[in-house]
mmCIF file of C-alpha atoms in Angstrom:
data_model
loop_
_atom_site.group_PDB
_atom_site.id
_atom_site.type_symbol
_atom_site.label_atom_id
_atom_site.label_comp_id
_atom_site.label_asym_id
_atom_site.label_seq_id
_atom_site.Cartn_x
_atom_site.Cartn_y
_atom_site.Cartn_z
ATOM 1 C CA UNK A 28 28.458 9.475 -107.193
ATOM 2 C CA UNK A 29 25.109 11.070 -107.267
ATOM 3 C CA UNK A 30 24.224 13.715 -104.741
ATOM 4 C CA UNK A 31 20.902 14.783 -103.268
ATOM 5 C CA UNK A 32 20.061 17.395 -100.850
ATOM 6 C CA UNK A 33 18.120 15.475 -97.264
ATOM 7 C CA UNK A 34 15.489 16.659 -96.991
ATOM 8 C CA UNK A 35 14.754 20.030 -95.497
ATOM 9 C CA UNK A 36 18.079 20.096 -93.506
ATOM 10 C CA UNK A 37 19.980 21.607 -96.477
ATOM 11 C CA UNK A 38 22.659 19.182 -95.979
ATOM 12 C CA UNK A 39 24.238 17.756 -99.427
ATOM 13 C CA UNK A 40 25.022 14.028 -99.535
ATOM 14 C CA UNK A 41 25.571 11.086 -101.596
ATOM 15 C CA UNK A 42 22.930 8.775 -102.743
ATOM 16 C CA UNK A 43 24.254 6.392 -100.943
ATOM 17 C CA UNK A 44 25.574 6.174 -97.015
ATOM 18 C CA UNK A 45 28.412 4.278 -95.842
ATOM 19 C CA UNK A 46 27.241 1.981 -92.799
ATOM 20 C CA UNK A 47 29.898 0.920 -90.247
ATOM 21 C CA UNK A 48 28.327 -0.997 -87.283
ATOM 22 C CA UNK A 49 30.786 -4.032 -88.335
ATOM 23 C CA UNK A 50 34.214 -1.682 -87.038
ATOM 24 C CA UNK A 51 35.059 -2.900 -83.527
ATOM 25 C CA UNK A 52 33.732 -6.429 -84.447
ATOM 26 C CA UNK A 53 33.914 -8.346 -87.302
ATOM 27 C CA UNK A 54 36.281 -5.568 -88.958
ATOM 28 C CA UNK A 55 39.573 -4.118 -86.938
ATOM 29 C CA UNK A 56 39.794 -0.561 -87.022
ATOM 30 C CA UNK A 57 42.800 -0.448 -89.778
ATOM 31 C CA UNK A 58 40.048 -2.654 -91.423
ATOM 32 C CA UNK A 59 37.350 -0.088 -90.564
ATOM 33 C CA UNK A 60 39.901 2.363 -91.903
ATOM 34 C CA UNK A 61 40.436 0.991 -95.449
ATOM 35 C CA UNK A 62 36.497 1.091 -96.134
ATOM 36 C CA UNK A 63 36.233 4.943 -94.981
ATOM 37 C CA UNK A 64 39.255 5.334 -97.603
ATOM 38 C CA UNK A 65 37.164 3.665 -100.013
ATOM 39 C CA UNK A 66 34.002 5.279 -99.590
ATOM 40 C CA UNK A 67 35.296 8.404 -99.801
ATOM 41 C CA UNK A 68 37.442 7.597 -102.684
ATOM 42 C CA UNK A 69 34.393 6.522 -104.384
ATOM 43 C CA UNK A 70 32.348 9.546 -103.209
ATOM 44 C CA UNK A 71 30.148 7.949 -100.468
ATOM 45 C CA UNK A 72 30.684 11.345 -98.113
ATOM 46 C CA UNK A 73 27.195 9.869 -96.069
ATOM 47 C CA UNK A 74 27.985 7.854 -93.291
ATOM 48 C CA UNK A 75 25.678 6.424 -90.522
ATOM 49 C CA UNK A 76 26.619 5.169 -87.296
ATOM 50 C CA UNK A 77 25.121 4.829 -83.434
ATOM 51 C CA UNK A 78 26.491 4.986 -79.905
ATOM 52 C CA UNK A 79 25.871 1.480 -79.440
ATOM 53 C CA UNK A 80 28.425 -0.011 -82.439
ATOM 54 C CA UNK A 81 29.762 -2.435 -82.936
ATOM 55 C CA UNK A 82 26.767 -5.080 -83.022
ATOM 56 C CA UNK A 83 27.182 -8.733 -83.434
ATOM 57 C CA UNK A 84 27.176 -8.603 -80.741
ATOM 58 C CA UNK A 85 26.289 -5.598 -78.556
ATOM 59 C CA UNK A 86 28.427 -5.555 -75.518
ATOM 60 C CA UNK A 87 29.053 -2.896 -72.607
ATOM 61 C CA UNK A 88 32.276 -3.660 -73.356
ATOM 62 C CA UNK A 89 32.615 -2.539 -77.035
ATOM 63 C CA UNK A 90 29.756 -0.110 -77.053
ATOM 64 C CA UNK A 91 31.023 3.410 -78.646
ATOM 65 C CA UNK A 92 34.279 1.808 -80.528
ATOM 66 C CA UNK A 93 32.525 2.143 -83.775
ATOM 67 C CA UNK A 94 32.368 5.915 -83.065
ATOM 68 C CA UNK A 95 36.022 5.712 -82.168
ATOM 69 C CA UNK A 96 37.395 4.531 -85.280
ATOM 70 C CA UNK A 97 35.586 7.034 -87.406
ATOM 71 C CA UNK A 98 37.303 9.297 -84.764
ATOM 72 C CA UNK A 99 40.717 7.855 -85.038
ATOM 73 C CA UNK A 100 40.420 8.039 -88.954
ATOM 74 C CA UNK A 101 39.214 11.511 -88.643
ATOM 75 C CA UNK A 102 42.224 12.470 -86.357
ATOM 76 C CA UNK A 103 44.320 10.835 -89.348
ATOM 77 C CA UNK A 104 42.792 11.961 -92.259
ATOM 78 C CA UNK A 105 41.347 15.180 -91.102
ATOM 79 C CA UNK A 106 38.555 17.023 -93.529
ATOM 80 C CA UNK A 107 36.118 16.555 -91.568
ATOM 81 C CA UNK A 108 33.819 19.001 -94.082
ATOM 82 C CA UNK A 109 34.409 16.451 -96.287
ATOM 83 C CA UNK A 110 32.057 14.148 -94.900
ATOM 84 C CA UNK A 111 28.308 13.687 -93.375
ATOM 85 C CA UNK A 112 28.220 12.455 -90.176
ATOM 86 C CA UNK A 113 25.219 11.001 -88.756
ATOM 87 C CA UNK A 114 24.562 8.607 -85.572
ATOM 88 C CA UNK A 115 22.500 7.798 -83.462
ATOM 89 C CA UNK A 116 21.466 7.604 -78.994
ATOM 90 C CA UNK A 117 19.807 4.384 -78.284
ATOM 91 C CA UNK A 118 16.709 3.365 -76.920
ATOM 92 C CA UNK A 119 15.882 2.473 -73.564
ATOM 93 C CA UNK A 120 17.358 -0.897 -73.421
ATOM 94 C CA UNK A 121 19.884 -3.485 -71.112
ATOM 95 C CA UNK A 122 23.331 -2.525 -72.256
ATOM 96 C CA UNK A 123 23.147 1.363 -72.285
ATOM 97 C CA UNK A 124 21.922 3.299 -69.745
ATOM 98 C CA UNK A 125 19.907 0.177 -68.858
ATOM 99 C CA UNK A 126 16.302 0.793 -68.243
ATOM 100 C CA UNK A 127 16.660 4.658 -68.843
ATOM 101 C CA UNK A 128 14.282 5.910 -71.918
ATOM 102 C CA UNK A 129 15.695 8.832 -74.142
ATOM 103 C CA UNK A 130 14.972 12.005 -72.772
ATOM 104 C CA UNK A 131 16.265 15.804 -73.180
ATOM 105 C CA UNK A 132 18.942 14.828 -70.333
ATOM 106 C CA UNK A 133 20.177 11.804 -71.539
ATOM 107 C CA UNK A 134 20.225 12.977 -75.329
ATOM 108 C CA UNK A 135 22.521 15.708 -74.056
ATOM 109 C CA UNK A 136 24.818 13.140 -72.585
ATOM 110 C CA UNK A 137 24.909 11.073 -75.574
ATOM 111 C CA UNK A 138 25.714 13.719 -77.858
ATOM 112 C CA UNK A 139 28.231 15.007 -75.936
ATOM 113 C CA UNK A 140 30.046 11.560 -75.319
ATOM 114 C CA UNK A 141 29.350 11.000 -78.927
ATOM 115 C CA UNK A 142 31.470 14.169 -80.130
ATOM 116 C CA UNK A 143 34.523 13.024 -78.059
ATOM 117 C CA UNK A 144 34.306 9.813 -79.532
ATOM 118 C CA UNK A 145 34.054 10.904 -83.042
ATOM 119 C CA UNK A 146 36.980 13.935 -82.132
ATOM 120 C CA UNK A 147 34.541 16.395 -84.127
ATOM 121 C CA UNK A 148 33.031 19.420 -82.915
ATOM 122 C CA UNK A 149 29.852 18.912 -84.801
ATOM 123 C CA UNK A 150 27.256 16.287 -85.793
ATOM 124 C CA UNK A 151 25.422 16.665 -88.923
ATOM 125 C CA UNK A 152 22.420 13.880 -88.295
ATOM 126 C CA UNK A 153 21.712 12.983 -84.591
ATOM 127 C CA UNK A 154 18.389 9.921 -84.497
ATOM 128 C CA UNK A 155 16.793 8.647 -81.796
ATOM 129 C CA UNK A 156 17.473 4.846 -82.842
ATOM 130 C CA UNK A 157 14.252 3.782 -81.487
ATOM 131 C CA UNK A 158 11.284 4.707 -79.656
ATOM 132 C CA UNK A 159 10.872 4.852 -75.940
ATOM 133 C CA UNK A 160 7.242 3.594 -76.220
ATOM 134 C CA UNK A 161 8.333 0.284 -78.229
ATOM 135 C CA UNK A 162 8.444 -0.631 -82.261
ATOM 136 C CA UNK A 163 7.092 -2.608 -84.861
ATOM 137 C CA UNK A 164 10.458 -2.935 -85.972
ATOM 138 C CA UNK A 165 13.382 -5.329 -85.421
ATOM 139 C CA UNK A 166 10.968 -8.554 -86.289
ATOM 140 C CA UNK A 167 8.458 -7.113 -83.552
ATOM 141 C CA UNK A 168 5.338 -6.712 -86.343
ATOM 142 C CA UNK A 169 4.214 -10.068 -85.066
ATOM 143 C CA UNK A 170 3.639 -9.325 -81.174
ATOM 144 C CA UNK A 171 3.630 -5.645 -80.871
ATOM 145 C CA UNK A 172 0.656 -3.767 -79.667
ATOM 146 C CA UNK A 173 0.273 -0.464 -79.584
ATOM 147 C CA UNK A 174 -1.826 -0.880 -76.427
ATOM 148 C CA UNK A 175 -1.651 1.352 -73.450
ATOM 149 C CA UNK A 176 0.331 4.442 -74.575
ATOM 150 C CA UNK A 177 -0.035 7.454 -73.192
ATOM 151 C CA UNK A 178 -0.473 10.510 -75.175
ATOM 152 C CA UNK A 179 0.210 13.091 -72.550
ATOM 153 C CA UNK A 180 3.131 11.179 -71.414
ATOM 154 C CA UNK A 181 4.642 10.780 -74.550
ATOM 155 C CA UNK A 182 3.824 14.228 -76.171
ATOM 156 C CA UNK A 183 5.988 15.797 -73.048
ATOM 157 C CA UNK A 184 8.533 13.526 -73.417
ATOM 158 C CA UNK A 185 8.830 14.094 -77.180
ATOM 159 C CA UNK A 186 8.864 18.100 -76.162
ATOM 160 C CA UNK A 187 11.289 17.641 -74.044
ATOM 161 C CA UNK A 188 13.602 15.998 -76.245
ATOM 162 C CA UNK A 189 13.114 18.277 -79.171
ATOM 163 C CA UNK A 190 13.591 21.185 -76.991
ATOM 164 C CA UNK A 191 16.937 19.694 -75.732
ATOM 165 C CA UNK A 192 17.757 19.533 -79.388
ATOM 166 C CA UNK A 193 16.691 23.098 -80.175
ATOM 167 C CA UNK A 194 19.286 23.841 -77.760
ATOM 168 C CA UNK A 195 22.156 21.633 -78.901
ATOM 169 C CA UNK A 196 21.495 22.874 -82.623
ATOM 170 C CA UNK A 197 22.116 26.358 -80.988
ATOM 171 C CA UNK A 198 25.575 25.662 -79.456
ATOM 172 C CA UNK A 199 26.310 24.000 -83.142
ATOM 173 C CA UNK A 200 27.036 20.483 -81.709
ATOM 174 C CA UNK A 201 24.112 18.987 -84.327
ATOM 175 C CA UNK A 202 23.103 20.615 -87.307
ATOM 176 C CA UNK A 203 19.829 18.045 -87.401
ATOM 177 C CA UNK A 204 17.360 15.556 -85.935
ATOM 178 C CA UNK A 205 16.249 12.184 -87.255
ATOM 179 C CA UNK A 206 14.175 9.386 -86.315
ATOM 180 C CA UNK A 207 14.900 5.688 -86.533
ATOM 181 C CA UNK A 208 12.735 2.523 -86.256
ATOM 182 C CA UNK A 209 9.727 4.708 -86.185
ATOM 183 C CA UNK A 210 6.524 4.540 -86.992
ATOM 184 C CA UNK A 211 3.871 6.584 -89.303
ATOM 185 C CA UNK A 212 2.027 7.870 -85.699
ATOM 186 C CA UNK A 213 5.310 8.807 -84.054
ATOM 187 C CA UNK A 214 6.423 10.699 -87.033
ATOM 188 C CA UNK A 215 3.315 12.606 -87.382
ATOM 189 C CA UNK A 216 3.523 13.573 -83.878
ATOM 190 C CA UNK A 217 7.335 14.662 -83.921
ATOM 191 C CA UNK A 218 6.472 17.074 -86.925
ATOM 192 C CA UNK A 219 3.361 18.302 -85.396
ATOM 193 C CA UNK A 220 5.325 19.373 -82.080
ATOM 194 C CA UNK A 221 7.883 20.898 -83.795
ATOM 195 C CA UNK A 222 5.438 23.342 -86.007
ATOM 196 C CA UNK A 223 3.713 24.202 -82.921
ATOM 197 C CA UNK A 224 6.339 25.231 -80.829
ATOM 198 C CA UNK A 225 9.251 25.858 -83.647
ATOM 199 C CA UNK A 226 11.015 23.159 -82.661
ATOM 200 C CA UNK A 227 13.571 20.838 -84.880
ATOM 201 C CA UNK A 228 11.833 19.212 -87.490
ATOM 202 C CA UNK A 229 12.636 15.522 -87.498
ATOM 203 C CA UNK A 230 14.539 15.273 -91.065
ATOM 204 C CA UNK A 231 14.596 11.297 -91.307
ATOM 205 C CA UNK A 232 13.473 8.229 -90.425
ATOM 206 C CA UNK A 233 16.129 5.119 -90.304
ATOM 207 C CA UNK A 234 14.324 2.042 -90.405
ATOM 208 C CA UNK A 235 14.747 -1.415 -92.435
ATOM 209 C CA UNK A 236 14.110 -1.554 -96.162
ATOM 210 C CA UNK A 237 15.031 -4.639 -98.417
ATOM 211 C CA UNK A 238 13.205 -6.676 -101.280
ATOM 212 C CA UNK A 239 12.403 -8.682 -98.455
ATOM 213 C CA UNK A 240 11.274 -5.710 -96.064
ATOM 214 C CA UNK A 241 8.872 -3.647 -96.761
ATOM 215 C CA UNK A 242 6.837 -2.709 -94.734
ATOM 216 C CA UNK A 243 7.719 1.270 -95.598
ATOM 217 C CA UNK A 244 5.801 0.865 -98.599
ATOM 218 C CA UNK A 245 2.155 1.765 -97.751
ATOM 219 C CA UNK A 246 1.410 4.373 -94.417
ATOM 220 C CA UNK A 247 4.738 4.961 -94.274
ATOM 221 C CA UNK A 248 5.714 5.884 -97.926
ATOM 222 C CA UNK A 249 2.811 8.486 -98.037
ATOM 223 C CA UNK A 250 4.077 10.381 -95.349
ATOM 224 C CA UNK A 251 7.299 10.217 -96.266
ATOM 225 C CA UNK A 252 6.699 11.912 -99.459
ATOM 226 C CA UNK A 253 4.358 14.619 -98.267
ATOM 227 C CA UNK A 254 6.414 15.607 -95.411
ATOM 228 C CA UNK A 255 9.988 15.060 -97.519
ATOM 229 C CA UNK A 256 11.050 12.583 -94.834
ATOM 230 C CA UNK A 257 13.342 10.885 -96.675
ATOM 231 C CA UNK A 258 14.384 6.941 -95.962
ATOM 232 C CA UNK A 259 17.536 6.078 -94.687
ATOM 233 C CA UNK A 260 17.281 2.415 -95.449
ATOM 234 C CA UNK A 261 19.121 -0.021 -93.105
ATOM 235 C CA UNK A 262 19.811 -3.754 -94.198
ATOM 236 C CA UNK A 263 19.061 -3.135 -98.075
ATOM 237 C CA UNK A 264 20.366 -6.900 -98.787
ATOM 238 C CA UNK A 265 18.431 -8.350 -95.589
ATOM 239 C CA UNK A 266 21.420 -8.656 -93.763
ATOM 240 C CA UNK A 267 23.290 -10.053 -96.952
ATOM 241 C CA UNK A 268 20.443 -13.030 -97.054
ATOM 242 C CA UNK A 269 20.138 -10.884 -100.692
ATOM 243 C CA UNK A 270 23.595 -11.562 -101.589
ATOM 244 C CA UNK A 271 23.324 -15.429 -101.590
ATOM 245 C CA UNK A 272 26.380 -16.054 -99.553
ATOM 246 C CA UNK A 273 23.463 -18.214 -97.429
ATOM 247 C CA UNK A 274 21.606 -19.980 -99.887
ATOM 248 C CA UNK A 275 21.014 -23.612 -98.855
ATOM 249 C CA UNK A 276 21.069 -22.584 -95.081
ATOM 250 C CA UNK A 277 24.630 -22.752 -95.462
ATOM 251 C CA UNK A 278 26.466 -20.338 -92.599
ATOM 252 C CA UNK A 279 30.055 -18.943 -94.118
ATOM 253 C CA UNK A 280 32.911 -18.618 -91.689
ATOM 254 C CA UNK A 281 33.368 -15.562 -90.544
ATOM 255 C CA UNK A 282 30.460 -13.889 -91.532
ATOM 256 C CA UNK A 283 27.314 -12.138 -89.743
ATOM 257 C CA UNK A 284 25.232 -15.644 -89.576
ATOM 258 C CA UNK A 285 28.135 -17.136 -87.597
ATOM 259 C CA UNK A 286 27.626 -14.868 -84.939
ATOM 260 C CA UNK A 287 23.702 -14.444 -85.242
ATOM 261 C CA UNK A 288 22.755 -17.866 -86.778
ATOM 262 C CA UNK A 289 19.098 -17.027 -86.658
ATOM 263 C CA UNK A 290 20.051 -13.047 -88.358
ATOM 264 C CA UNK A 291 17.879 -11.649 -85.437
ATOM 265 C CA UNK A 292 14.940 -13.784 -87.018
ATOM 266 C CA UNK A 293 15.377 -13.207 -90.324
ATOM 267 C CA UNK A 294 15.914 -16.724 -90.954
ATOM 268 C CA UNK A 295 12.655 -18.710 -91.513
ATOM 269 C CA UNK A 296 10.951 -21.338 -93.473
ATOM 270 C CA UNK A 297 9.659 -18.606 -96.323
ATOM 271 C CA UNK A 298 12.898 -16.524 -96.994
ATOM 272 C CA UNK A 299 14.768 -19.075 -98.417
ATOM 273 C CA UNK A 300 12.635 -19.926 -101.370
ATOM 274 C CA UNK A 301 12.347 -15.849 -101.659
ATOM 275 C CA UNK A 302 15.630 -15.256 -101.724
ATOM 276 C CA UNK A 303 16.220 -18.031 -104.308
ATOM 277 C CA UNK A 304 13.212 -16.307 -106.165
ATOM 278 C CA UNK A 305 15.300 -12.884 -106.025
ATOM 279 C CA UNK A 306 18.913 -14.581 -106.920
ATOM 280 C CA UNK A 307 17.246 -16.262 -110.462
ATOM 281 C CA UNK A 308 15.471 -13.107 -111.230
ATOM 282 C CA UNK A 309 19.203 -11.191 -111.215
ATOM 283 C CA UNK A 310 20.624 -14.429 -112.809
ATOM 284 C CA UNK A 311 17.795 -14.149 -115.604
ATOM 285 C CA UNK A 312 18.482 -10.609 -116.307
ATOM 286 C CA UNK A 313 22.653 -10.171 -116.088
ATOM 287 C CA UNK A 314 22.737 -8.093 -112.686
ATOM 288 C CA UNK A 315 24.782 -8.667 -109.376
ATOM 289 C CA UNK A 316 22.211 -9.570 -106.935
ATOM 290 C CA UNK A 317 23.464 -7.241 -104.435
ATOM 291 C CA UNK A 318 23.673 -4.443 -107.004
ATOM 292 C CA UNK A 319 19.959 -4.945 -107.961
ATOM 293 C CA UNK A 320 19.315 -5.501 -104.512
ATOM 294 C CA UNK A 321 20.016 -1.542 -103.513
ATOM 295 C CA UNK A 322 19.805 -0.357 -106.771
ATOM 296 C CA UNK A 323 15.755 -1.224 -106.245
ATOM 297 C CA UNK A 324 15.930 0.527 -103.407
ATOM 298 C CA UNK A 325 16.561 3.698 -105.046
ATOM 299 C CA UNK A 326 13.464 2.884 -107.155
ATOM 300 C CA UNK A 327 11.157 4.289 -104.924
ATOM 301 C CA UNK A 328 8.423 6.378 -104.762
ATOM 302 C CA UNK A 329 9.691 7.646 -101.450
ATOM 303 C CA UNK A 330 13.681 9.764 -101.622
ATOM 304 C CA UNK A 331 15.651 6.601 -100.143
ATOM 305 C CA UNK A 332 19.067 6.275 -99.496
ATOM 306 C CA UNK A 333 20.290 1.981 -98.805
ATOM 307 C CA UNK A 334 22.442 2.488 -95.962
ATOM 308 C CA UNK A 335 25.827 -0.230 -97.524
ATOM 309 C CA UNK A 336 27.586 -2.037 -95.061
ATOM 310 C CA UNK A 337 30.615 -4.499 -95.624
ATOM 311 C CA UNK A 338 32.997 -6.417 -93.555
ATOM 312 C CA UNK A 339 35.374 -6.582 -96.999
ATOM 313 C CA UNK A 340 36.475 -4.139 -99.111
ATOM 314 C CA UNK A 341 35.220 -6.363 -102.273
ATOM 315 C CA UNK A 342 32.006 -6.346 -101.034
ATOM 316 C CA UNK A 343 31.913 -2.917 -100.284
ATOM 317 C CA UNK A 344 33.535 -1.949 -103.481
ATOM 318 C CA UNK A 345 30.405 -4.243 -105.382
ATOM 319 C CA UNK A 346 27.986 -2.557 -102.759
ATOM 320 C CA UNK A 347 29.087 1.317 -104.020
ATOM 321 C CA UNK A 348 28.796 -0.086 -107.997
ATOM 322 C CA UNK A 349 25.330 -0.302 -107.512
ATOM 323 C CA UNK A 350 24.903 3.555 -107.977
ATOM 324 C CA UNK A 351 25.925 2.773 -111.315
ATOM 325 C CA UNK A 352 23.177 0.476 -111.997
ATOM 326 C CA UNK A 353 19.701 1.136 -113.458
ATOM 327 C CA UNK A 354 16.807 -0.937 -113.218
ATOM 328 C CA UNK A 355 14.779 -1.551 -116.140
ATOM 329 C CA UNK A 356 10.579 -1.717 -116.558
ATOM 330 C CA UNK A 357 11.410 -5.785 -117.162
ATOM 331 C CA UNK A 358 13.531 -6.497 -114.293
ATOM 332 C CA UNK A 359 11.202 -4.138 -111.706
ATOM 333 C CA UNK A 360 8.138 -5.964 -112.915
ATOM 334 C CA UNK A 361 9.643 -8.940 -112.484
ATOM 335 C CA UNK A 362 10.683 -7.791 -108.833
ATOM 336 C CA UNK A 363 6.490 -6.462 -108.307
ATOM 337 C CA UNK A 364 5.623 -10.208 -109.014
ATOM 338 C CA UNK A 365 8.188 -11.829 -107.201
ATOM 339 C CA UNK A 366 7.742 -9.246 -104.088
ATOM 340 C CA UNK A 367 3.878 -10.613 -104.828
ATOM 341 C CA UNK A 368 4.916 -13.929 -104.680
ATOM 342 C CA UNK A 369 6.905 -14.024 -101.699
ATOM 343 C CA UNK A 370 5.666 -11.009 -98.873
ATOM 344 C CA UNK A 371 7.196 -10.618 -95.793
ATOM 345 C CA UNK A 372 9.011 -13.397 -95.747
ATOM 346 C CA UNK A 373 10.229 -12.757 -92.035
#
């Protein structure tokens, strides 16, 4: 497995991360178990996961188990050196802390509820998993506006948390900050903060990146580069619409469309015929379709890393192959025409 260091933190990981906000859900925890055994095995040391986990759905009820498995394999396994941890305090919302934004207080709470879950003394990437003032993000391109935000309001708020983090990266419970969701504005004013007042840099931006998603590719990628914010890239088979196990509308037992039918609005008149488009492109040219799928991803401009996320160990074990996999000037020209062909398809 390929390595790359993040960034500017200095932290060492794998080219790809291991995503886990299935465990708790759709996978047990001895399931949740066997893919950390695998990933590792395979030399996926990266792995990404929030306080809110499981999803599919997000319930008061279940909301830090995620964190809790990785904990119990920790406890199990030990190593804990071995590994990258990074997660994640959510966004003012309904289930957690309802109706409280993220702020230096309640990032200190999080973090520290986070460690006990996780039975670690440390975590290596702490993100804000979205923004207080609202995102484009999450299907919201089509009815967000940026209207009515306060710049004052926000630049103390942003202060505040990165001074909270200054602290917490003192007592050695993070190493480093990251962003999620995010835009190119709210980036640009996290970094400018921080060099004013030698604050944490934000290291990282989480947000959605697929053949079909790609809306990182223009303001976004351009920052990304200059400032070395590299892209942790969530849902790199559009919620495994890329994999084909949908095709025809059909919804598998069992899997994330039984629970979500709609795939949080993925699923619309114009990303069937793209995904067929993207299936007989990888038929035409010999390659697993998820394989190409995150092995494009890697393609970029822009350092990315396609957060992989399973709920079998088959899939997973396909999902890792794909480091192994290089794209050639055919099949990514074929991909430009197709991505030309078919934009934003949700």
């Amino acid at each position: 497995m390929q390595t790359l260091t993040l960034g500017k933190t200095g932290l060492t990981v794998s080219a790809l991360c291991l995503g886990t906000m299935t465990w708790g859900t759709q996978n047990t925890e001895d399931e949740g178990h066997a893919q950390a055994d695998l990933a590792l095995e395979r030399g996926v040391t990266f792995w990404d996961t929030a306080e809110m986990y499981p999803v599919n759905p997000v319930r008061a009820e279940t909301v830090g188990q995620t964190e809790e498995i990785i904990g119990s394999w920790l406890a199990s396994r030990g190593g804990r050196d071995r590994l990258v941890l990074a997660t994640k305090i959510a966004g003012k919302g309904q289930v957690i802390r309802p109706g409280q934004p993220i702020s230096g207080a309640t990032l200190r709470a999080a973090v520290e509820a986070s460690l006990k879950r996780l039975k670690t003394d440390y975590i290596d990437l702490y993100q804000l998993h979205w923004p207080n003032r609202g995102s484009y993000h999450f299907r919201q391109a089509w009815r967000y506006a940026p209207a009515g935000i306060d710049k004052v309001a926000e630049t103390a708020n942003m202060t505040d948390i990165l001074t909270t983090a200054q602290a917490l990266v003192a007592e050695g419970k993070i190493r480093s900050v990251g962003l999620s969701n995010e835009s190119a504005w709210g980036a640009a004013r996290w970094l400018h903060l921080a060099e004013v007042h030698g604050l944490p840099r934000m290291a990282t931006v989480q947000n959605e990146y697929s053949l079909l998603c790609r809306q990182f590719d223009t303001d976004w990628a351009e920052l990304s580069v200059v400032e070395d914010m590299p892209l942790l890239a969530f849902s790199p088979l559009a919620t495994g619409l890329l994999s084909g196990k949908y095709a025809g509308d059909v919804i598998p037992e069992g899997s994330r469309r039984s629970l979500n039918p709609d795939l949080s609005g993925r699923i619309t008149p114009r990303v069937f015929p793209a995904v067929a488009a993207y299936l007989g492109l990888a038929a035409r040219h010999g390659l697993d379709p998820c394989q190409m799928a995150i092995a494009f991803c890697r393609t970029r401009p822009f350092t990315t890393i396609p957060i992989i996320g399973a709920t079998t160990l088959e899939q997973l074990a396909t999902n890792i192959g794909a480091a192994e996999v290089t794209l050639s000037s055919e099949v990514l020209e074929d991909i430009a025409e197709t991505h030309r062909a078919h934009p934003r398809p949700y």
